[in-house]
């Protein structure tokens, strides 16, 4: 099993498949896909089907390429299973964006199931940790949303880069910088700029808005002056 994980092509349905095997009294679960809404229920059903004599559960997370706050519910299901059955449970081999989410949530990126507050921790300390965790989760939600928007915008942005490369003879990197500069100069979202330029390149497409055209002229002028 590889430790590298990549995002699926745009448009492919999001899903979570939990595979694995049972060797003697140890279960190895291998989830693949996204930890999003519904993932906790899928895990609950999978755990319920484990043999009665299962004395240990190890989860290999290397096949998970995306995770939002629902992934924390996934972890809670694992933790609860270990407590109720009095068996050790691990969740290891995190990478990519899910690992970043664990960092934002203040969890152990090696195995987040090893991160509960120690017994005997004063309630005041627990409250402070809870507040910090809430702040981290807010940042986490913002980052997840930004990533989702970036993934959704990628096809049209790539098309717009192609339009600029074909029209102005620039490289792919130069086209990317031009798009970003037009977005900043016109105070227009990058996706909106890309859609306007792509539509304008079509045979019967409408010309981009005046502010986008003006910003594009300025960006191209700056490029020529360099």
PDB file of C-alpha atoms in Angstrom:
ATOM      1  CA  UNK A   1       0.000   0.000   0.000  1.00  0.00           C
ATOM      2  CA  UNK A   2       1.427   3.351  -0.978  1.00  0.00           C
ATOM      3  CA  UNK A   3       1.700   6.285   1.438  1.00  0.00           C
ATOM      4  CA  UNK A   4       1.045   8.813  -1.310  1.00  0.00           C
ATOM      5  CA  UNK A   5      -2.474  10.020  -2.006  1.00  0.00           C
ATOM      6  CA  UNK A   6      -3.734  12.332  -4.715  1.00  0.00           C
ATOM      7  CA  UNK A   7      -6.989  14.102  -5.429  1.00  0.00           C
ATOM      8  CA  UNK A   8      -9.347  12.433  -7.902  1.00  0.00           C
ATOM      9  CA  UNK A   9     -10.067  14.022 -11.270  1.00  0.00           C
ATOM     10  CA  UNK A  10     -12.657  16.841 -11.164  1.00  0.00           C
ATOM     11  CA  UNK A  11     -16.192  15.556 -11.497  1.00  0.00           C
ATOM     12  CA  UNK A  12     -15.558  12.097 -10.068  1.00  0.00           C
ATOM     13  CA  UNK A  13     -18.136  11.267  -7.368  1.00  0.00           C
ATOM     14  CA  UNK A  14     -16.943  11.504  -3.807  1.00  0.00           C
ATOM     15  CA  UNK A  15     -17.076   8.194  -1.917  1.00  0.00           C
ATOM     16  CA  UNK A  16     -15.533   6.208   0.884  1.00  0.00           C
ATOM     17  CA  UNK A  17     -14.844   2.507   0.534  1.00  0.00           C
ATOM     18  CA  UNK A  18     -13.557   0.643   3.578  1.00  0.00           C
ATOM     19  CA  UNK A  19     -11.680  -2.502   2.680  1.00  0.00           C
ATOM     20  CA  UNK A  20      -9.342  -4.620   4.758  1.00  0.00           C
ATOM     21  CA  UNK A  21      -8.832  -8.072   6.184  1.00  0.00           C
ATOM     22  CA  UNK A  22      -8.842  -9.994   9.447  1.00  0.00           C
ATOM     23  CA  UNK A  23      -5.795 -12.016  10.488  1.00  0.00           C
ATOM     24  CA  UNK A  24      -6.391 -14.181  13.557  1.00  0.00           C
ATOM     25  CA  UNK A  25      -7.764 -11.724  16.136  1.00  0.00           C
ATOM     26  CA  UNK A  26      -6.511  -8.538  14.406  1.00  0.00           C
ATOM     27  CA  UNK A  27      -8.541  -6.496  11.923  1.00  0.00           C
ATOM     28  CA  UNK A  28      -6.846  -4.198   9.406  1.00  0.00           C
ATOM     29  CA  UNK A  29      -9.196  -1.646   7.845  1.00  0.00           C
ATOM     30  CA  UNK A  30      -8.170   0.320   4.750  1.00  0.00           C
ATOM     31  CA  UNK A  31     -10.505   3.232   3.928  1.00  0.00           C
ATOM     32  CA  UNK A  32     -10.112   4.819   0.488  1.00  0.00           C
ATOM     33  CA  UNK A  33     -11.659   8.090  -0.679  1.00  0.00           C
ATOM     34  CA  UNK A  34     -12.964  11.047   1.310  1.00  0.00           C
ATOM     35  CA  UNK A  35     -13.834  11.484   4.968  1.00  0.00           C
ATOM     36  CA  UNK A  36     -16.932  13.618   4.507  1.00  0.00           C
ATOM     37  CA  UNK A  37     -20.537  13.474   5.653  1.00  0.00           C
ATOM     38  CA  UNK A  38     -21.658   9.878   6.063  1.00  0.00           C
ATOM     39  CA  UNK A  39     -18.180   8.456   6.651  1.00  0.00           C
ATOM     40  CA  UNK A  40     -18.842   7.828  10.360  1.00  0.00           C
ATOM     41  CA  UNK A  41     -21.918   5.746   9.538  1.00  0.00           C
ATOM     42  CA  UNK A  42     -19.973   3.726   6.956  1.00  0.00           C
ATOM     43  CA  UNK A  43     -17.311   3.009   9.579  1.00  0.00           C
ATOM     44  CA  UNK A  44     -19.895   2.085  12.233  1.00  0.00           C
ATOM     45  CA  UNK A  45     -21.394  -0.487   9.865  1.00  0.00           C
ATOM     46  CA  UNK A  46     -17.971  -1.882   8.997  1.00  0.00           C
ATOM     47  CA  UNK A  47     -16.957  -2.235  12.647  1.00  0.00           C
ATOM     48  CA  UNK A  48     -20.261  -3.952  13.461  1.00  0.00           C
ATOM     49  CA  UNK A  49     -19.414  -6.677  10.922  1.00  0.00           C
ATOM     50  CA  UNK A  50     -16.037  -7.539  12.470  1.00  0.00           C
ATOM     51  CA  UNK A  51     -15.751 -11.041  13.986  1.00  0.00           C
ATOM     52  CA  UNK A  52     -16.720 -11.259  17.648  1.00  0.00           C
ATOM     53  CA  UNK A  53     -13.215 -12.298  18.693  1.00  0.00           C
ATOM     54  CA  UNK A  54     -11.440  -9.293  17.178  1.00  0.00           C
ATOM     55  CA  UNK A  55      -8.930  -8.129  19.802  1.00  0.00           C
ATOM     56  CA  UNK A  56      -7.290  -5.278  17.877  1.00  0.00           C
ATOM     57  CA  UNK A  57      -8.260  -2.861  15.096  1.00  0.00           C
ATOM     58  CA  UNK A  58      -5.657  -1.036  12.981  1.00  0.00           C
ATOM     59  CA  UNK A  59      -6.751   1.481  10.351  1.00  0.00           C
ATOM     60  CA  UNK A  60      -4.431   2.390   7.454  1.00  0.00           C
ATOM     61  CA  UNK A  61      -5.379   5.951   6.377  1.00  0.00           C
ATOM     62  CA  UNK A  62      -2.953   6.238   3.441  1.00  0.00           C
ATOM     63  CA  UNK A  63      -5.770   5.861   0.898  1.00  0.00           C
ATOM     64  CA  UNK A  64      -7.748   8.861   2.215  1.00  0.00           C
ATOM     65  CA  UNK A  65      -7.055  11.925   0.063  1.00  0.00           C
ATOM     66  CA  UNK A  66      -9.546  14.438   1.502  1.00  0.00           C
ATOM     67  CA  UNK A  67     -11.076  15.121   4.894  1.00  0.00           C
ATOM     68  CA  UNK A  68     -13.362  17.763   6.363  1.00  0.00           C
ATOM     69  CA  UNK A  69     -14.699  18.101   9.907  1.00  0.00           C
ATOM     70  CA  UNK A  70     -16.765  14.929   9.435  1.00  0.00           C
ATOM     71  CA  UNK A  71     -13.449  13.102   9.634  1.00  0.00           C
ATOM     72  CA  UNK A  72     -13.339  13.947  13.333  1.00  0.00           C
ATOM     73  CA  UNK A  73     -16.597  12.000  13.768  1.00  0.00           C
ATOM     74  CA  UNK A  74     -14.883   9.097  11.995  1.00  0.00           C
ATOM     75  CA  UNK A  75     -12.129   9.210  14.615  1.00  0.00           C
ATOM     76  CA  UNK A  76     -14.649   9.408  17.442  1.00  0.00           C
ATOM     77  CA  UNK A  77     -16.358   6.239  16.184  1.00  0.00           C
ATOM     78  CA  UNK A  78     -13.001   4.455  16.257  1.00  0.00           C
ATOM     79  CA  UNK A  79     -12.205   5.754  19.722  1.00  0.00           C
ATOM     80  CA  UNK A  80     -15.652   4.740  21.013  1.00  0.00           C
ATOM     81  CA  UNK A  81     -15.282   1.263  19.525  1.00  0.00           C
ATOM     82  CA  UNK A  82     -12.002   0.781  21.368  1.00  0.00           C
ATOM     83  CA  UNK A  83     -13.514   1.924  24.659  1.00  0.00           C
ATOM     84  CA  UNK A  84     -16.655  -0.211  24.409  1.00  0.00           C
ATOM     85  CA  UNK A  85     -14.818  -3.361  23.332  1.00  0.00           C
ATOM     86  CA  UNK A  86     -11.712  -2.685  25.468  1.00  0.00           C
ATOM     87  CA  UNK A  87      -9.462  -3.304  22.467  1.00  0.00           C
ATOM     88  CA  UNK A  88      -6.557  -1.224  21.113  1.00  0.00           C
ATOM     89  CA  UNK A  89      -7.439   0.821  18.021  1.00  0.00           C
ATOM     90  CA  UNK A  90      -4.971   2.767  15.872  1.00  0.00           C
ATOM     91  CA  UNK A  91      -5.342   5.084  12.862  1.00  0.00           C
ATOM     92  CA  UNK A  92      -1.984   5.635  11.162  1.00  0.00           C
ATOM     93  CA  UNK A  93      -0.276   6.542   7.850  1.00  0.00           C
ATOM     94  CA  UNK A  94      -1.959   9.918   7.382  1.00  0.00           C
ATOM     95  CA  UNK A  95      -0.703  12.134   4.586  1.00  0.00           C
ATOM     96  CA  UNK A  96      -1.535  15.129   2.415  1.00  0.00           C
ATOM     97  CA  UNK A  97      -4.563  17.280   3.186  1.00  0.00           C
ATOM     98  CA  UNK A  98      -6.012  14.954   5.886  1.00  0.00           C
ATOM     99  CA  UNK A  99      -2.731  15.198   7.802  1.00  0.00           C
ATOM    100  CA  UNK A 100      -2.995  18.999   7.621  1.00  0.00           C
ATOM    101  CA  UNK A 101      -6.499  18.799   9.087  1.00  0.00           C
ATOM    102  CA  UNK A 102      -5.160  16.799  12.026  1.00  0.00           C
ATOM    103  CA  UNK A 103      -2.517  19.473  12.595  1.00  0.00           C
ATOM    104  CA  UNK A 104      -5.144  22.225  12.591  1.00  0.00           C
ATOM    105  CA  UNK A 105      -7.265  20.228  15.021  1.00  0.00           C
ATOM    106  CA  UNK A 106      -4.288  19.838  17.361  1.00  0.00           C
ATOM    107  CA  UNK A 107      -4.216  16.051  17.023  1.00  0.00           C
ATOM    108  CA  UNK A 108      -1.286  13.659  16.810  1.00  0.00           C
ATOM    109  CA  UNK A 109      -0.563  13.220  13.081  1.00  0.00           C
ATOM    110  CA  UNK A 110       1.085   9.849  13.734  1.00  0.00           C
ATOM    111  CA  UNK A 111      -2.032   8.450  15.387  1.00  0.00           C
ATOM    112  CA  UNK A 112      -4.772  10.923  16.451  1.00  0.00           C
ATOM    113  CA  UNK A 113      -6.374   8.249  18.617  1.00  0.00           C
ATOM    114  CA  UNK A 114      -3.475   8.690  21.049  1.00  0.00           C
ATOM    115  CA  UNK A 115      -4.466  12.338  21.722  1.00  0.00           C
ATOM    116  CA  UNK A 116      -7.131  12.316  24.475  1.00  0.00           C
ATOM    117  CA  UNK A 117      -6.671  14.606  27.483  1.00  0.00           C
ATOM    118  CA  UNK A 118      -4.765  12.762  30.245  1.00  0.00           C
ATOM    119  CA  UNK A 119      -6.819  11.566  33.220  1.00  0.00           C
ATOM    120  CA  UNK A 120      -6.750  14.011  36.109  1.00  0.00           C
ATOM    121  CA  UNK A 121      -6.374  17.095  33.863  1.00  0.00           C
ATOM    122  CA  UNK A 122      -7.999  20.081  35.661  1.00  0.00           C
ATOM    123  CA  UNK A 123     -11.356  21.134  34.187  1.00  0.00           C
ATOM    124  CA  UNK A 124     -10.051  24.659  33.624  1.00  0.00           C
ATOM    125  CA  UNK A 125      -7.239  23.272  31.473  1.00  0.00           C
ATOM    126  CA  UNK A 126      -9.704  21.088  29.565  1.00  0.00           C
ATOM    127  CA  UNK A 127     -11.891  24.161  28.895  1.00  0.00           C
ATOM    128  CA  UNK A 128      -8.902  26.100  27.547  1.00  0.00           C
ATOM    129  CA  UNK A 129      -7.986  23.170  25.317  1.00  0.00           C
ATOM    130  CA  UNK A 130     -11.606  22.978  24.095  1.00  0.00           C
ATOM    131  CA  UNK A 131     -11.587  26.682  23.194  1.00  0.00           C
ATOM    132  CA  UNK A 132      -8.323  26.315  21.328  1.00  0.00           C
ATOM    133  CA  UNK A 133      -9.698  23.249  19.550  1.00  0.00           C
ATOM    134  CA  UNK A 134     -12.790  25.243  18.517  1.00  0.00           C
ATOM    135  CA  UNK A 135     -10.600  27.984  17.039  1.00  0.00           C
ATOM    136  CA  UNK A 136      -8.537  25.409  15.191  1.00  0.00           C
ATOM    137  CA  UNK A 137     -11.679  23.783  13.794  1.00  0.00           C
ATOM    138  CA  UNK A 138     -12.876  27.149  12.523  1.00  0.00           C
ATOM    139  CA  UNK A 139      -9.609  27.539  10.615  1.00  0.00           C
ATOM    140  CA  UNK A 140      -9.960  23.953   9.450  1.00  0.00           C
ATOM    141  CA  UNK A 141     -13.438  24.597   8.007  1.00  0.00           C
ATOM    142  CA  UNK A 142     -12.194  27.685   6.170  1.00  0.00           C
ATOM    143  CA  UNK A 143      -9.262  25.799   4.684  1.00  0.00           C
ATOM    144  CA  UNK A 144     -11.459  22.898   3.591  1.00  0.00           C
ATOM    145  CA  UNK A 145     -13.882  25.290   1.866  1.00  0.00           C
ATOM    146  CA  UNK A 146     -11.036  27.061   0.069  1.00  0.00           C
ATOM    147  CA  UNK A 147      -9.702  23.729  -1.138  1.00  0.00           C
ATOM    148  CA  UNK A 148     -13.127  22.648  -2.394  1.00  0.00           C
ATOM    149  CA  UNK A 149     -13.480  25.899  -4.336  1.00  0.00           C
ATOM    150  CA  UNK A 150     -10.011  25.491  -5.813  1.00  0.00           C
ATOM    151  CA  UNK A 151     -10.799  21.945  -6.965  1.00  0.00           C
ATOM    152  CA  UNK A 152     -14.111  23.043  -8.503  1.00  0.00           C
ATOM    153  CA  UNK A 153     -12.449  25.985 -10.281  1.00  0.00           C
ATOM    154  CA  UNK A 154      -9.485  24.059 -11.677  1.00  0.00           C
ATOM    155  CA  UNK A 155     -10.946  23.042 -15.087  1.00  0.00           C
ATOM    156  CA  UNK A 156     -12.067  26.542 -16.121  1.00  0.00           C
ATOM    157  CA  UNK A 157      -8.820  28.086 -14.843  1.00  0.00           C
ATOM    158  CA  UNK A 158      -6.817  25.599 -16.913  1.00  0.00           C
ATOM    159  CA  UNK A 159      -8.917  26.538 -19.959  1.00  0.00           C
ATOM    160  CA  UNK A 160      -8.284  30.235 -19.380  1.00  0.00           C
ATOM    161  CA  UNK A 161      -4.550  29.606 -19.106  1.00  0.00           C
ATOM    162  CA  UNK A 162      -4.712  27.828 -22.446  1.00  0.00           C
ATOM    163  CA  UNK A 163      -6.510  30.820 -23.986  1.00  0.00           C
ATOM    164  CA  UNK A 164      -3.821  33.209 -22.744  1.00  0.00           C
ATOM    165  CA  UNK A 165      -1.010  30.928 -23.915  1.00  0.00           C
ATOM    166  CA  UNK A 166      -2.500  30.633 -27.405  1.00  0.00           C
ATOM    167  CA  UNK A 167      -3.404  34.330 -27.703  1.00  0.00           C
ATOM    168  CA  UNK A 168      -0.324  35.985 -26.211  1.00  0.00           C
ATOM    169  CA  UNK A 169       2.378  33.351 -26.628  1.00  0.00           C
ATOM    170  CA  UNK A 170       3.098  33.047 -22.930  1.00  0.00           C
ATOM    171  CA  UNK A 171       4.088  30.011 -20.914  1.00  0.00           C
ATOM    172  CA  UNK A 172       1.747  28.155 -18.569  1.00  0.00           C
ATOM    173  CA  UNK A 173       3.348  29.770 -15.512  1.00  0.00           C
ATOM    174  CA  UNK A 174       3.136  33.226 -17.081  1.00  0.00           C
ATOM    175  CA  UNK A 175      -0.538  32.649 -17.905  1.00  0.00           C
ATOM    176  CA  UNK A 176      -1.190  31.708 -14.278  1.00  0.00           C
ATOM    177  CA  UNK A 177       0.477  34.878 -12.995  1.00  0.00           C
ATOM    178  CA  UNK A 178      -1.457  36.979 -15.511  1.00  0.00           C
ATOM    179  CA  UNK A 179      -4.752  35.460 -14.344  1.00  0.00           C
ATOM    180  CA  UNK A 180      -3.940  36.181 -10.708  1.00  0.00           C
ATOM    181  CA  UNK A 181      -2.887  39.734 -11.522  1.00  0.00           C
ATOM    182  CA  UNK A 182      -6.071  40.393 -13.511  1.00  0.00           C
ATOM    183  CA  UNK A 183      -8.085  39.064 -10.569  1.00  0.00           C
ATOM    184  CA  UNK A 184      -6.306  41.406  -8.156  1.00  0.00           C
ATOM    185  CA  UNK A 185      -6.370  44.478 -10.402  1.00  0.00           C
ATOM    186  CA  UNK A 186     -10.064  44.098 -11.230  1.00  0.00           C
ATOM    187  CA  UNK A 187     -11.055  42.979  -7.719  1.00  0.00           C
ATOM    188  CA  UNK A 188     -12.762  39.977  -9.321  1.00  0.00           C
ATOM    189  CA  UNK A 189     -12.665  36.349  -8.196  1.00  0.00           C
ATOM    190  CA  UNK A 190     -10.131  34.253 -10.102  1.00  0.00           C
ATOM    191  CA  UNK A 191     -12.787  31.787 -11.249  1.00  0.00           C
ATOM    192  CA  UNK A 192     -14.947  34.639 -12.593  1.00  0.00           C
ATOM    193  CA  UNK A 193     -11.982  36.065 -14.515  1.00  0.00           C
ATOM    194  CA  UNK A 194     -11.216  32.635 -15.976  1.00  0.00           C
ATOM    195  CA  UNK A 195     -14.852  32.112 -17.025  1.00  0.00           C
ATOM    196  CA  UNK A 196     -14.992  35.548 -18.682  1.00  0.00           C
ATOM    197  CA  UNK A 197     -11.774  35.002 -20.660  1.00  0.00           C
ATOM    198  CA  UNK A 198     -12.787  31.490 -21.708  1.00  0.00           C
ATOM    199  CA  UNK A 199     -16.247  32.611 -22.833  1.00  0.00           C
ATOM    200  CA  UNK A 200     -14.758  35.572 -24.723  1.00  0.00           C
ATOM    201  CA  UNK A 201     -12.529  33.237 -26.736  1.00  0.00           C
ATOM    202  CA  UNK A 202     -15.495  31.322 -28.144  1.00  0.00           C
ATOM    203  CA  UNK A 203     -16.833  32.160 -31.594  1.00  0.00           C
ATOM    204  CA  UNK A 204     -20.048  33.742 -30.328  1.00  0.00           C
ATOM    205  CA  UNK A 205     -18.919  34.397 -26.788  1.00  0.00           C
ATOM    206  CA  UNK A 206     -19.486  37.724 -25.040  1.00  0.00           C
ATOM    207  CA  UNK A 207     -16.502  39.951 -24.418  1.00  0.00           C
ATOM    208  CA  UNK A 208     -15.196  40.048 -20.833  1.00  0.00           C
ATOM    209  CA  UNK A 209     -16.469  42.910 -18.632  1.00  0.00           C
ATOM    210  CA  UNK A 210     -14.706  46.246 -19.050  1.00  0.00           C
ATOM    211  CA  UNK A 211     -12.914  46.016 -15.699  1.00  0.00           C
ATOM    212  CA  UNK A 212     -11.508  42.591 -16.625  1.00  0.00           C
ATOM    213  CA  UNK A 213     -10.377  43.820 -20.064  1.00  0.00           C
ATOM    214  CA  UNK A 214      -8.697  46.861 -18.513  1.00  0.00           C
ATOM    215  CA  UNK A 215      -6.970  44.744 -15.892  1.00  0.00           C
ATOM    216  CA  UNK A 216      -5.803  42.284 -18.560  1.00  0.00           C
ATOM    217  CA  UNK A 217      -4.296  45.142 -20.611  1.00  0.00           C
ATOM    218  CA  UNK A 218      -2.417  46.388 -17.538  1.00  0.00           C
ATOM    219  CA  UNK A 219      -1.188  42.899 -16.659  1.00  0.00           C
ATOM    220  CA  UNK A 220       0.038  42.286 -20.218  1.00  0.00           C
ATOM    221  CA  UNK A 221       1.732  45.700 -20.291  1.00  0.00           C
ATOM    222  CA  UNK A 222       3.574  44.905 -17.062  1.00  0.00           C
ATOM    223  CA  UNK A 223       4.680  41.575 -18.524  1.00  0.00           C
ATOM    224  CA  UNK A 224       6.064  43.277 -21.637  1.00  0.00           C
ATOM    225  CA  UNK A 225       7.910  45.835 -19.511  1.00  0.00           C
ATOM    226  CA  UNK A 226       9.781  43.179 -17.526  1.00  0.00           C
TER     227      UNK A 226
END
